[in-house]
Amino acid sequence: MEVIIQPNYDQMSKIAAQIVVEVLNAKPNAVLGMATGSTPLGLYKELVRLHQKDQLDFSRVTTFNLDEYVGLPVNHPQSYHYFMHEHFFKHVNIPPQNINIPSGTTSNYPAFCEWYEQRIAQCGGIDLQILGIGSDGHIAFNEPTSSMSSRTRLKTLSKQTIDDNARFFERREDVPVYAITMGVGTILDARKLILIGSGKAKARAIAQAVEGPVTSMVTASAIQLHRDAVVIVDREAAAELTMRDYYEFIYAAKPSAPRS
Ligand code: F6R
């Protein structure tokens, strides 16, 4: 695992965007796994800027979002469909038919989840999965005790996640209790992972994910099992990492590291 500590949120977002650019340069028809929430906003803003300024091309890209709230229609302002269109899709040139987001309103959740997994496989698997992290250590909506081999399915949100996400809704009671989410196993199948974290509210979860035991109590710790995972954090989110100096040393020495 590579851990990159940046001075602030903007720098964190730029480094994450650079990794997306590298993946697209190597494979213009890459399959990208997308995350929502406040953390990736800066990353999406930077990708939109690169699309508009440098013609970063998404015309052959396919995307799969991690999750969606159950019960919210696609035009609900707090749905992840709406979020993705507002903050990213409507500003870049991904063909609409290449965009995949779990349905929060399907009539048959198990069948939809199975279809979503098949669709990822049909598209050749996810090349780069973008991840945020919940303050309870979740990735996607894989709440504590989610199996490390879980696949796309329905999950009940934890009290912590409902509290955290209440800031986006008028009332706490409006936060959906259920979500459809890719599983930890689905995420681990991606060829590359980037996990971004910002602010002191994430410091504990980041330390547990990076340096703690691999445990389904902190599903983000599953990234330790992945052979190409990059964690990008700002200083505040890095505050509880005990090996901070070492990560900074590795990153600073990276340009002169032997490549072959
Ligand atoms: C959203 C998702 C979640 C968020 C996490 C952090 O698609 O997968 O795991 O990444 O809840 O959310 P923010 O960034 O709002 O703190």
Coordinates of C-alpha atoms and ligand atoms in Angstrom, one line a residue:
M1 CA 0.0 0.0 0.0
E2 CA 1.2 3.5 -0.8
V3 CA 0.3 6.3 1.6
I4 CA 0.5 9.8 0.3
I5 CA 0.1 12.7 2.7
Q6 CA -0.7 16.1 1.3
P7 CA -0.8 19.5 3.0
N8 CA -4.4 20.2 2.3
Y9 CA -7.6 19.0 0.6
D10 CA -6.9 20.7 -2.8
Q11 CA -3.5 19.0 -3.0
M12 CA -5.0 15.6 -2.0
S13 CA -7.6 16.0 -4.8
K14 CA -5.0 17.0 -7.4
I15 CA -2.9 13.9 -6.6
A16 CA -6.0 11.7 -6.9
A17 CA -6.9 13.3 -10.2
Q18 CA -3.4 12.7 -11.5
I19 CA -3.8 9.0 -10.8
V20 CA -7.1 9.0 -12.8
V21 CA -5.3 10.8 -15.6
E22 CA -2.5 8.2 -15.6
V23 CA -5.0 5.3 -15.8
L24 CA -6.8 7.0 -18.7
N25 CA -3.6 7.7 -20.5
A26 CA -2.6 4.1 -20.3
K27 CA -6.1 2.9 -21.1
P28 CA -8.5 5.4 -22.7
N29 CA -11.4 2.9 -22.4
A30 CA -10.8 2.3 -18.7
V31 CA -13.6 1.2 -16.3
L32 CA -13.7 3.6 -13.4
G33 CA -15.4 3.0 -10.1
M34 CA -16.9 6.2 -8.7
A35 CA -17.6 7.3 -5.1
T36 CA -19.9 10.1 -3.9
G37 CA -19.9 12.2 -0.7
S38 CA -18.1 15.4 0.1
T39 CA -14.5 13.9 -0.1
P40 CA -14.4 13.3 -3.9
L41 CA -15.9 16.7 -4.8
G42 CA -12.4 18.3 -5.3
L43 CA -11.3 15.3 -7.4
Y44 CA -14.3 15.6 -9.7
K45 CA -13.8 19.4 -9.9
E46 CA -10.2 18.8 -11.0
L47 CA -11.1 16.2 -13.5
V48 CA -13.7 18.5 -15.0
R49 CA -11.1 21.3 -15.2
L50 CA -8.7 18.9 -17.0
H51 CA -11.5 17.9 -19.4
Q52 CA -12.3 21.5 -20.2
K53 CA -8.7 22.8 -20.2
D54 CA -6.6 19.9 -21.5
Q55 CA -9.3 17.9 -23.3
L56 CA -9.0 15.0 -20.9
D57 CA -11.2 12.5 -22.8
F58 CA -13.8 10.4 -21.2
S59 CA -15.6 9.3 -24.4
R60 CA -14.5 5.7 -24.1
V61 CA -14.8 5.5 -20.3
T62 CA -17.3 3.3 -18.5
T63 CA -18.2 4.0 -14.9
F64 CA -19.7 2.1 -12.0
N65 CA -20.8 3.9 -8.8
L66 CA -20.3 2.2 -5.5
D67 CA -23.7 2.7 -4.0
E68 CA -27.1 4.4 -3.8
Y69 CA -29.7 5.0 -1.2
V70 CA -32.7 2.8 -1.3
G71 CA -36.0 4.7 -1.9
L72 CA -34.6 7.8 -3.5
P73 CA -35.6 8.4 -7.1
V74 CA -32.8 9.4 -9.6
N75 CA -34.0 13.1 -9.5
H76 CA -33.9 13.4 -5.7
P77 CA -31.3 16.0 -4.8
Q78 CA -29.7 13.7 -2.2
S79 CA -29.6 10.6 -4.5
Y80 CA -26.2 9.6 -5.7
H81 CA -27.6 9.6 -9.3
Y82 CA -28.3 13.3 -8.9
F83 CA -24.9 13.9 -7.1
M84 CA -22.9 12.3 -9.9
H85 CA -24.7 14.1 -12.7
E86 CA -24.5 17.5 -10.9
H87 CA -20.8 17.2 -9.9
F88 CA -19.3 15.2 -12.7
F89 CA -21.2 13.5 -15.5
K90 CA -22.9 16.6 -16.9
H91 CA -19.5 18.3 -17.2
V92 CA -17.6 15.6 -19.1
N93 CA -18.1 13.5 -22.2
I94 CA -18.9 10.0 -20.8
P95 CA -21.6 8.5 -23.0
P96 CA -24.7 8.2 -20.9
Q97 CA -25.0 4.5 -21.8
N98 CA -21.6 3.9 -20.2
I99 CA -22.7 5.2 -16.8
N100 CA -23.8 2.6 -14.2
I101 CA -25.2 3.5 -10.8
P102 CA -27.0 1.1 -8.5
S103 CA -30.8 1.6 -8.6
G104 CA -32.4 2.8 -5.4
T105 CA -35.9 2.1 -6.7
T106 CA -35.7 -1.3 -8.4
S107 CA -38.6 -3.7 -7.7
N108 CA -36.2 -6.6 -7.2
Y109 CA -33.1 -5.8 -5.3
P110 CA -31.4 -9.3 -5.3
A111 CA -31.9 -9.5 -9.1
F112 CA -30.6 -6.0 -9.6
C113 CA -27.5 -6.7 -7.4
E114 CA -26.7 -9.8 -9.4
W115 CA -27.2 -7.9 -12.6
Y116 CA -24.8 -5.1 -11.4
E117 CA -22.1 -7.7 -10.6
Q118 CA -22.5 -9.3 -14.1
R119 CA -22.4 -6.0 -15.8
I120 CA -19.1 -5.1 -14.1
A121 CA -17.7 -8.4 -15.3
Q122 CA -19.0 -8.0 -18.8
C123 CA -17.3 -4.6 -19.0
G124 CA -14.0 -6.3 -18.1
G125 CA -13.9 -5.4 -14.4
I126 CA -13.0 -2.1 -12.7
D127 CA -9.6 -0.7 -13.6
L128 CA -9.6 2.0 -10.9
Q129 CA -11.9 2.2 -8.0
I130 CA -12.1 5.6 -6.2
L131 CA -13.0 5.3 -2.5
G132 CA -13.9 7.6 0.4
I133 CA -14.0 6.4 4.0
G134 CA -16.8 6.7 6.6
S135 CA -15.9 7.8 10.1
D136 CA -16.9 4.3 11.1
G137 CA -14.3 2.9 8.7
H138 CA -16.7 1.9 6.0
I139 CA -15.9 1.8 2.2
A140 CA -18.9 2.2 0.0
F141 CA -21.7 1.3 2.4
N142 CA -20.0 -1.8 3.8
E143 CA -20.7 -1.1 7.4
P144 CA -18.9 -2.8 10.3
T145 CA -19.3 -6.6 10.2
S146 CA -19.7 -6.6 6.4
S147 CA -18.0 -9.7 5.0
M148 CA -14.7 -9.2 3.4
S149 CA -15.9 -11.3 0.5
S150 CA -19.3 -9.5 0.2
R151 CA -20.7 -8.6 -3.2
T152 CA -23.3 -6.0 -4.3
R153 CA -26.2 -6.2 -2.0
L154 CA -28.6 -4.3 0.3
K155 CA -27.2 -3.0 3.5
T156 CA -28.6 -1.3 6.6
L157 CA -26.7 1.8 7.3
S158 CA -25.1 2.2 10.8
K159 CA -26.3 4.8 13.2
Q160 CA -22.9 6.6 12.8
T161 CA -23.4 6.8 9.0
I162 CA -27.0 8.0 9.4
D163 CA -25.7 10.7 11.8
D164 CA -22.8 11.6 9.5
N165 CA -25.0 11.9 6.4
A166 CA -27.9 13.8 8.1
R167 CA -26.0 17.0 7.2
F168 CA -27.1 16.5 3.6
F169 CA -30.8 16.1 4.5
E170 CA -33.4 18.5 6.1
R171 CA -34.1 16.1 9.0
R172 CA -32.3 13.1 10.4
E173 CA -35.4 11.0 9.8
D174 CA -35.1 11.7 6.1
V175 CA -31.8 9.8 5.8
P176 CA -32.6 6.4 4.2
V177 CA -31.9 3.5 6.4
Y178 CA -31.0 1.1 3.6
A179 CA -28.6 1.3 0.7
I180 CA -27.5 -0.8 -2.2
T181 CA -23.7 -1.1 -2.2
M182 CA -20.9 -2.9 -3.9
G183 CA -19.4 -5.4 -1.5
V184 CA -15.9 -5.5 -0.1
G185 CA -15.2 -8.4 -2.4
T186 CA -16.4 -6.4 -5.4
I187 CA -14.1 -3.6 -4.5
L188 CA -11.1 -5.8 -3.9
D189 CA -11.6 -7.2 -7.5
A190 CA -10.7 -3.7 -9.0
R191 CA -7.2 -3.6 -10.5
K192 CA -6.3 -0.5 -8.6
L193 CA -7.8 1.3 -5.6
I194 CA -7.4 4.9 -4.4
L195 CA -8.8 5.8 -1.1
I196 CA -9.0 9.5 -0.2
G197 CA -9.6 11.0 3.2
S198 CA -9.7 14.5 4.5
G199 CA -10.2 16.2 7.8
K200 CA -9.7 15.3 11.4
A201 CA -13.1 13.4 11.6
K202 CA -11.4 10.8 9.4
A203 CA -8.1 10.5 11.2
R204 CA -9.1 7.5 13.4
A205 CA -10.7 5.6 10.5
I206 CA -7.7 6.2 8.3
A207 CA -5.3 5.0 11.0
Q208 CA -7.4 1.9 11.6
A209 CA -7.6 1.2 7.8
V210 CA -3.9 1.6 7.1
E211 CA -2.2 0.4 10.3
G212 CA -4.9 -1.5 12.2
P213 CA -5.7 -5.2 11.9
V214 CA -7.6 -6.3 8.8
T215 CA -11.1 -6.7 10.2
S216 CA -14.7 -6.5 9.1
M217 CA -15.3 -4.1 11.9
V218 CA -13.4 -1.5 9.7
T219 CA -14.1 -2.6 6.2
A220 CA -11.6 0.0 4.8
S221 CA -8.8 -2.2 6.3
A222 CA -9.6 -4.7 3.5
I223 CA -7.4 -2.5 1.2
Q224 CA -4.4 -4.0 3.0
L225 CA -5.2 -7.1 1.1
H226 CA -5.1 -5.4 -2.3
R227 CA -1.8 -5.3 -4.1
D228 CA -2.3 -1.9 -5.7
A229 CA -3.9 0.4 -3.2
V230 CA -3.0 4.1 -2.8
V231 CA -4.3 6.1 0.2
I232 CA -4.2 9.8 -0.3
V233 CA -4.9 12.0 2.8
D234 CA -4.5 15.5 3.9
R235 CA -2.5 16.4 7.1
E236 CA -5.6 16.3 9.3
A237 CA -6.7 12.9 8.2
A238 CA -3.1 11.6 8.6
A239 CA -2.9 12.8 12.2
E240 CA -3.3 9.4 13.8
L241 CA -1.0 7.5 11.5
T242 CA 2.0 6.3 13.6
M243 CA 4.3 5.7 10.6
R244 CA 3.6 9.2 9.1
D245 CA 7.3 10.1 8.7
Y246 CA 8.0 6.9 6.9
Y247 CA 5.2 7.5 4.4
E248 CA 6.5 11.0 3.7
F249 CA 10.1 9.6 3.4
I250 CA 9.0 7.0 0.8
Y251 CA 7.0 9.6 -1.2
A252 CA 9.8 12.1 -1.2
A253 CA 12.3 9.4 -2.3
K254 CA 10.0 8.0 -5.0
P255 CA 11.4 9.9 -8.0
S256 CA 14.8 8.3 -7.4
A257 CA 13.6 4.8 -6.6
P258 CA 14.9 2.1 -8.9
R259 CA 12.2 1.3 -11.6
S260 CA 13.6 -1.9 -13.0
Ligands
F6R1 C1 -20.2 7.1 -1.1 C2 -19.4 6.1 -0.3 C3 -19.1 6.3 1.1 C4 -18.4 7.6 1.4 C5 -18.1 7.8 2.9 C6 -17.5 9.2 3.2 O1 -20.3 6.7 -2.4 O2 -19.0 5.1 -0.9 O3 -18.3 5.3 1.6 O4 -17.2 7.7 0.7 O5 -19.3 7.7 3.6 O6 -18.3 10.2 2.8 P1 -17.9 11.7 2.9 O7 -16.9 11.9 1.8 O8 -19.1 12.5 2.6 O9 -17.3 12.0 4.2

